[in-house]
PDB file of N, CA and C in Angstrom:
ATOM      1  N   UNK A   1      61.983 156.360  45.318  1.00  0.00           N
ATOM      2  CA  UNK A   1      62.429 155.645  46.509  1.00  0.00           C
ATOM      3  C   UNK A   1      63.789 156.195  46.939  1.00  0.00           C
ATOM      4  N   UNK A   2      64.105 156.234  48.062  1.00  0.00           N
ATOM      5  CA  UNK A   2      65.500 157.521  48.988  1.00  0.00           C
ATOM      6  C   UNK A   2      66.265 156.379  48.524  1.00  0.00           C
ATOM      7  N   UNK A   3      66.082 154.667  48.672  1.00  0.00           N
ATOM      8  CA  UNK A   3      67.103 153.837  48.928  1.00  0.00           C
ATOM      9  C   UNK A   3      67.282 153.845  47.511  1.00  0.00           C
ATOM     10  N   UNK A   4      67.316 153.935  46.223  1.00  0.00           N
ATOM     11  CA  UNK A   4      67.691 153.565  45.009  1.00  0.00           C
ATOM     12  C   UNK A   4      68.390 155.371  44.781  1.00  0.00           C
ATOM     13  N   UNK A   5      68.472 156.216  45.412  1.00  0.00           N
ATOM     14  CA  UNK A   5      69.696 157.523  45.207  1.00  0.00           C
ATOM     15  C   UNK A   5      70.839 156.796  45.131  1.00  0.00           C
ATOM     16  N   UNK A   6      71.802 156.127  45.647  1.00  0.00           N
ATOM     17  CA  UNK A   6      72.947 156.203  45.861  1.00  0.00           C
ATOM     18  C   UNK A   6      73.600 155.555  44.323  1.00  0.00           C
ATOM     19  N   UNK A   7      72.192 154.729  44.005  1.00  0.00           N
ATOM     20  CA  UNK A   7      72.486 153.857  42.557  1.00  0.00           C
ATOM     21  C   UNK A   7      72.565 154.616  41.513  1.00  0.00           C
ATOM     22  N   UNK A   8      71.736 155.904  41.270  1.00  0.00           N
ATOM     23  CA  UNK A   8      71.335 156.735  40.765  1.00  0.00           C
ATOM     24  C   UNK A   8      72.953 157.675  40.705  1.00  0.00           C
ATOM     25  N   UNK A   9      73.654 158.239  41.986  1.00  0.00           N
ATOM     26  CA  UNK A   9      74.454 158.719  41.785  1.00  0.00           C
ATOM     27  C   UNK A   9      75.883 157.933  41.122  1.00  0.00           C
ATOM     28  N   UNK A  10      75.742 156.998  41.549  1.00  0.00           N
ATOM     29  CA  UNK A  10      76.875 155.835  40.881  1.00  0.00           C
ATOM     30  C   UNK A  10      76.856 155.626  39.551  1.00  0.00           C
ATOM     31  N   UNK A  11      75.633 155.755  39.080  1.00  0.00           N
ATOM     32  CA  UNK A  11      75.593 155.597  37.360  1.00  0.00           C
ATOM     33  C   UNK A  11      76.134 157.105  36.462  1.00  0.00           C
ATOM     34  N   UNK A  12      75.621 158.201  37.762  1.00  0.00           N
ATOM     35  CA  UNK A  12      76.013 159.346  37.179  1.00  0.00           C
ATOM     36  C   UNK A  12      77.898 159.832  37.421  1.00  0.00           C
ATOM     37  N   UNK A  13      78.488 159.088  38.558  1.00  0.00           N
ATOM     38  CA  UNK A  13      79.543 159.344  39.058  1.00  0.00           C
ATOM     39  C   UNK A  13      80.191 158.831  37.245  1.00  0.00           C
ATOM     40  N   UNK A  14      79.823 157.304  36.996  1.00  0.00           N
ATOM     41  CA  UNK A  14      81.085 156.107  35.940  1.00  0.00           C
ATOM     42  C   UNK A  14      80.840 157.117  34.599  1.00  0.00           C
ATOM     43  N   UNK A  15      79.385 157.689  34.523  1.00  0.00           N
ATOM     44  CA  UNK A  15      79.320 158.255  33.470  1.00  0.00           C
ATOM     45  C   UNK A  15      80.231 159.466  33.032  1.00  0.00           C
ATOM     46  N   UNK A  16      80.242 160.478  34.320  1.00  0.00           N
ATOM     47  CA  UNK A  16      81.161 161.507  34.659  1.00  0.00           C
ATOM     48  C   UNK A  16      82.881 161.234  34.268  1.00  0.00           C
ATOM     49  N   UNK A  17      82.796 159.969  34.878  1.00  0.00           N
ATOM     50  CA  UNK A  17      84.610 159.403  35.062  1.00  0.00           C
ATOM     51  C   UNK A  17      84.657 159.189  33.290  1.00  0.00           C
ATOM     52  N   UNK A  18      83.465 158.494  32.515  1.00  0.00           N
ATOM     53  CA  UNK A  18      83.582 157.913  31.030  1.00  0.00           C
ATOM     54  C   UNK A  18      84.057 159.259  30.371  1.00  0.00           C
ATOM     55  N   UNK A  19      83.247 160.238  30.377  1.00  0.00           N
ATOM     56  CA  UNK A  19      83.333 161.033  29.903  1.00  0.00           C
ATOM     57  C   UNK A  19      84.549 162.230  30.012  1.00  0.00           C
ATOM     58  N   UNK A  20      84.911 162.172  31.093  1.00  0.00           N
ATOM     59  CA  UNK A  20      86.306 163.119  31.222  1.00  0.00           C
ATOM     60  C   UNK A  20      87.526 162.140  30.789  1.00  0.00           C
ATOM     61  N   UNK A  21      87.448 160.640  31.001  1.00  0.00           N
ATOM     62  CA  UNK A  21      88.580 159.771  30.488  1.00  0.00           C
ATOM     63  C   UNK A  21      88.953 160.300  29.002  1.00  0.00           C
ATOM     64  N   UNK A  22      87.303 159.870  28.186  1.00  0.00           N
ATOM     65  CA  UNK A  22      87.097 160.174  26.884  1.00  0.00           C
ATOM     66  C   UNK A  22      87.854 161.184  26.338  1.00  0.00           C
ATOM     67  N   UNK A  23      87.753 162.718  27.132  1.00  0.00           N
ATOM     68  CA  UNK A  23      88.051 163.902  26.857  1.00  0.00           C
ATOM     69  C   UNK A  23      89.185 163.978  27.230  1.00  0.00           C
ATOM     70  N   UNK A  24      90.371 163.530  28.214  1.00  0.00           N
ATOM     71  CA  UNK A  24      91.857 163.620  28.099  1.00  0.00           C
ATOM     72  C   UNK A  24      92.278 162.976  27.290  1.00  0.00           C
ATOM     73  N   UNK A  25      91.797 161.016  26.667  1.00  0.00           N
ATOM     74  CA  UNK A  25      92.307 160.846  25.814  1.00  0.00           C
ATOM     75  C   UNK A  25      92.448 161.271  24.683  1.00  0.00           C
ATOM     76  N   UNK A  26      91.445 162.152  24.189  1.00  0.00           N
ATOM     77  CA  UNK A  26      91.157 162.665  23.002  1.00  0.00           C
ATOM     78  C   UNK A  26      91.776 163.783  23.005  1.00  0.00           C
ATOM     79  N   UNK A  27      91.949 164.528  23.597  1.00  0.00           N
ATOM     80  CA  UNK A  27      93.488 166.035  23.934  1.00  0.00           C
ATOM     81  C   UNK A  27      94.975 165.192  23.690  1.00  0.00           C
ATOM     82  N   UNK A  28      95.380 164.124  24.594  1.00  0.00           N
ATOM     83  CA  UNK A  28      96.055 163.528  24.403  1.00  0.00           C
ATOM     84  C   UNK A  28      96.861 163.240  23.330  1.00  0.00           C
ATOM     85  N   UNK A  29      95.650 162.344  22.180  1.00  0.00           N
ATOM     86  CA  UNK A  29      95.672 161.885  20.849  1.00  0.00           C
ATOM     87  C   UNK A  29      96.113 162.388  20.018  1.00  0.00           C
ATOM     88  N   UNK A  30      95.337 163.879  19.716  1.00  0.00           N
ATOM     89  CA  UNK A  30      94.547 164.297  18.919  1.00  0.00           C
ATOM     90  C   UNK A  30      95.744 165.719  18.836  1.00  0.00           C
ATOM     91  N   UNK A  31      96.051 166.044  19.812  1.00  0.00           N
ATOM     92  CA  UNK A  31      97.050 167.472  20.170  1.00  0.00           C
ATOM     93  C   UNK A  31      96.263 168.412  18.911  1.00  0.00           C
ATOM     94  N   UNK A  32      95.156 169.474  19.224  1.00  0.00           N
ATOM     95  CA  UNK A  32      94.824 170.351  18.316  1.00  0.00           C
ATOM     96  C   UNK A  32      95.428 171.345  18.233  1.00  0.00           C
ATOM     97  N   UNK A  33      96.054 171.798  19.681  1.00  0.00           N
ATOM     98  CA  UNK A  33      96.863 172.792  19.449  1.00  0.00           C
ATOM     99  C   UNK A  33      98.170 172.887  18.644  1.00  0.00           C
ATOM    100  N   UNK A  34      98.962 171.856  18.683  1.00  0.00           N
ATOM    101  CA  UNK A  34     100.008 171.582  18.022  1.00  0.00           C
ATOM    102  C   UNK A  34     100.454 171.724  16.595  1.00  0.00           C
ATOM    103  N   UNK A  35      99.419 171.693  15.932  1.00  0.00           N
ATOM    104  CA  UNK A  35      99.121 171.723  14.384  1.00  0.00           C
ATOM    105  C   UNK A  35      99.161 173.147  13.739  1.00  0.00           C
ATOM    106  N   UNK A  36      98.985 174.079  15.322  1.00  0.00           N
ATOM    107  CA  UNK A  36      98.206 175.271  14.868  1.00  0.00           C
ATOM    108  C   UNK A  36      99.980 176.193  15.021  1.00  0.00           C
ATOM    109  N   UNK A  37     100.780 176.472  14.336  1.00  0.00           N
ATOM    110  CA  UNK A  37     101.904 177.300  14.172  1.00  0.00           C
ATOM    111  C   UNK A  37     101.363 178.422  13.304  1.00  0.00           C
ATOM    112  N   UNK A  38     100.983 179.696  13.501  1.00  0.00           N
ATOM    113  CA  UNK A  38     100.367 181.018  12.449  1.00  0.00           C
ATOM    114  C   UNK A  38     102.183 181.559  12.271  1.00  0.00           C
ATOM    115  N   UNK A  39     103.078 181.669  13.225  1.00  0.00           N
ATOM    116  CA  UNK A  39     104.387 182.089  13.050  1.00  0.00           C
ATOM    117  C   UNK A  39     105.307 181.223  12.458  1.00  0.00           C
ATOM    118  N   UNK A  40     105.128 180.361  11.533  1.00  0.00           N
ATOM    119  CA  UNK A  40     106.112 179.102  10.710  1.00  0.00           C
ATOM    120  C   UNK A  40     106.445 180.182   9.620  1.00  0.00           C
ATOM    121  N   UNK A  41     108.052 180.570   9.192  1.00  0.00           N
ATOM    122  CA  UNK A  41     108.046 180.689   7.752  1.00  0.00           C
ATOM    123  C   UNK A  41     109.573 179.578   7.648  1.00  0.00           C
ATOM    124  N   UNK A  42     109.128 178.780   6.105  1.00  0.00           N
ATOM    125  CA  UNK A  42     110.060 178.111   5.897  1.00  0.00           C
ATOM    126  C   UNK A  42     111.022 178.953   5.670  1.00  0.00           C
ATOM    127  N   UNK A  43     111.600 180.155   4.884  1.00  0.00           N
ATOM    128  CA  UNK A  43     113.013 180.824   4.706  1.00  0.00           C
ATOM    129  C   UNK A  43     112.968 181.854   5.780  1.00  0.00           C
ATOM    130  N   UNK A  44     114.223 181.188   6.475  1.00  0.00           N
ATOM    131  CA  UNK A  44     114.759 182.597   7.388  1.00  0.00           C
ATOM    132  C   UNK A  44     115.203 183.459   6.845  1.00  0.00           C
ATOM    133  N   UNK A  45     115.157 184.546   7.182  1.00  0.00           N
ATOM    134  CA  UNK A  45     116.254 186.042   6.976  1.00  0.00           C
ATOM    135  C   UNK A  45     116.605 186.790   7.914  1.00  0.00           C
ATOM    136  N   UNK A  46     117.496 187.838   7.953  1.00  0.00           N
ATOM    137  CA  UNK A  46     117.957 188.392   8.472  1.00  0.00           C
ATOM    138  C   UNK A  46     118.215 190.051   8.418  1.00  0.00           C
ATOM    139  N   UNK A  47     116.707 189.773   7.748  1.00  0.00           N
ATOM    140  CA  UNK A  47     116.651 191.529   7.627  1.00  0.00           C
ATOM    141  C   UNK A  47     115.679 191.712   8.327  1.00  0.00           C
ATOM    142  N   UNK A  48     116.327 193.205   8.734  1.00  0.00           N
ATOM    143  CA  UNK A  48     115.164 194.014  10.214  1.00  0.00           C
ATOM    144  C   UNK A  48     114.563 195.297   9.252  1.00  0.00           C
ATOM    145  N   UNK A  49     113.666 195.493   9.408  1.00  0.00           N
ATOM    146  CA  UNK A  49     112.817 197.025   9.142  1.00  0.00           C
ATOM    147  C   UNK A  49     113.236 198.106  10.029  1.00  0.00           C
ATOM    148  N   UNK A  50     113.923 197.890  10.860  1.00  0.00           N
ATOM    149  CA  UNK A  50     114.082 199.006  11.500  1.00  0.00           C
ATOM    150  C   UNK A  50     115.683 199.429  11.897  1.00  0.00           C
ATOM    151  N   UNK A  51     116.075 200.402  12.583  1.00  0.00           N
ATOM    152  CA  UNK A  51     117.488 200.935  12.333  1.00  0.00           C
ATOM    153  C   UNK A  51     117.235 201.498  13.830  1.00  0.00           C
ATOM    154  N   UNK A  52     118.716 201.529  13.931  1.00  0.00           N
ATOM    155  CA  UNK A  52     119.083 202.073  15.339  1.00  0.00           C
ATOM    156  C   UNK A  52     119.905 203.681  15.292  1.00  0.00           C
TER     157      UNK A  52
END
């Protein structure tokens, strides 16, 4: 039936909105990137390998 589309898109619009809410809060939360440091060393130094 043409007249029950618009209902059809409305269920798909809240679902759309649920689902991207879901997914910023969870970036938000969660920060995966943040955790990820590969360049951390606990002792600094101050020696270079190379010479001028």
């Amino acid at each position: 039936m043409p007249q029950m589309a618009p209902m059809y898109w409305l269920y798909l619009f809240f679902f759309f909105m649920t689902v991207l809410l879901l997914f910023l809060m969870v970036n938000y939360f969660i920060k995966p990137f943040s955790c990820l440091n590969l360049y951390h060393r606990p002792t600094t130094t101050n020696f270079k390998s190379w010479k001028l």
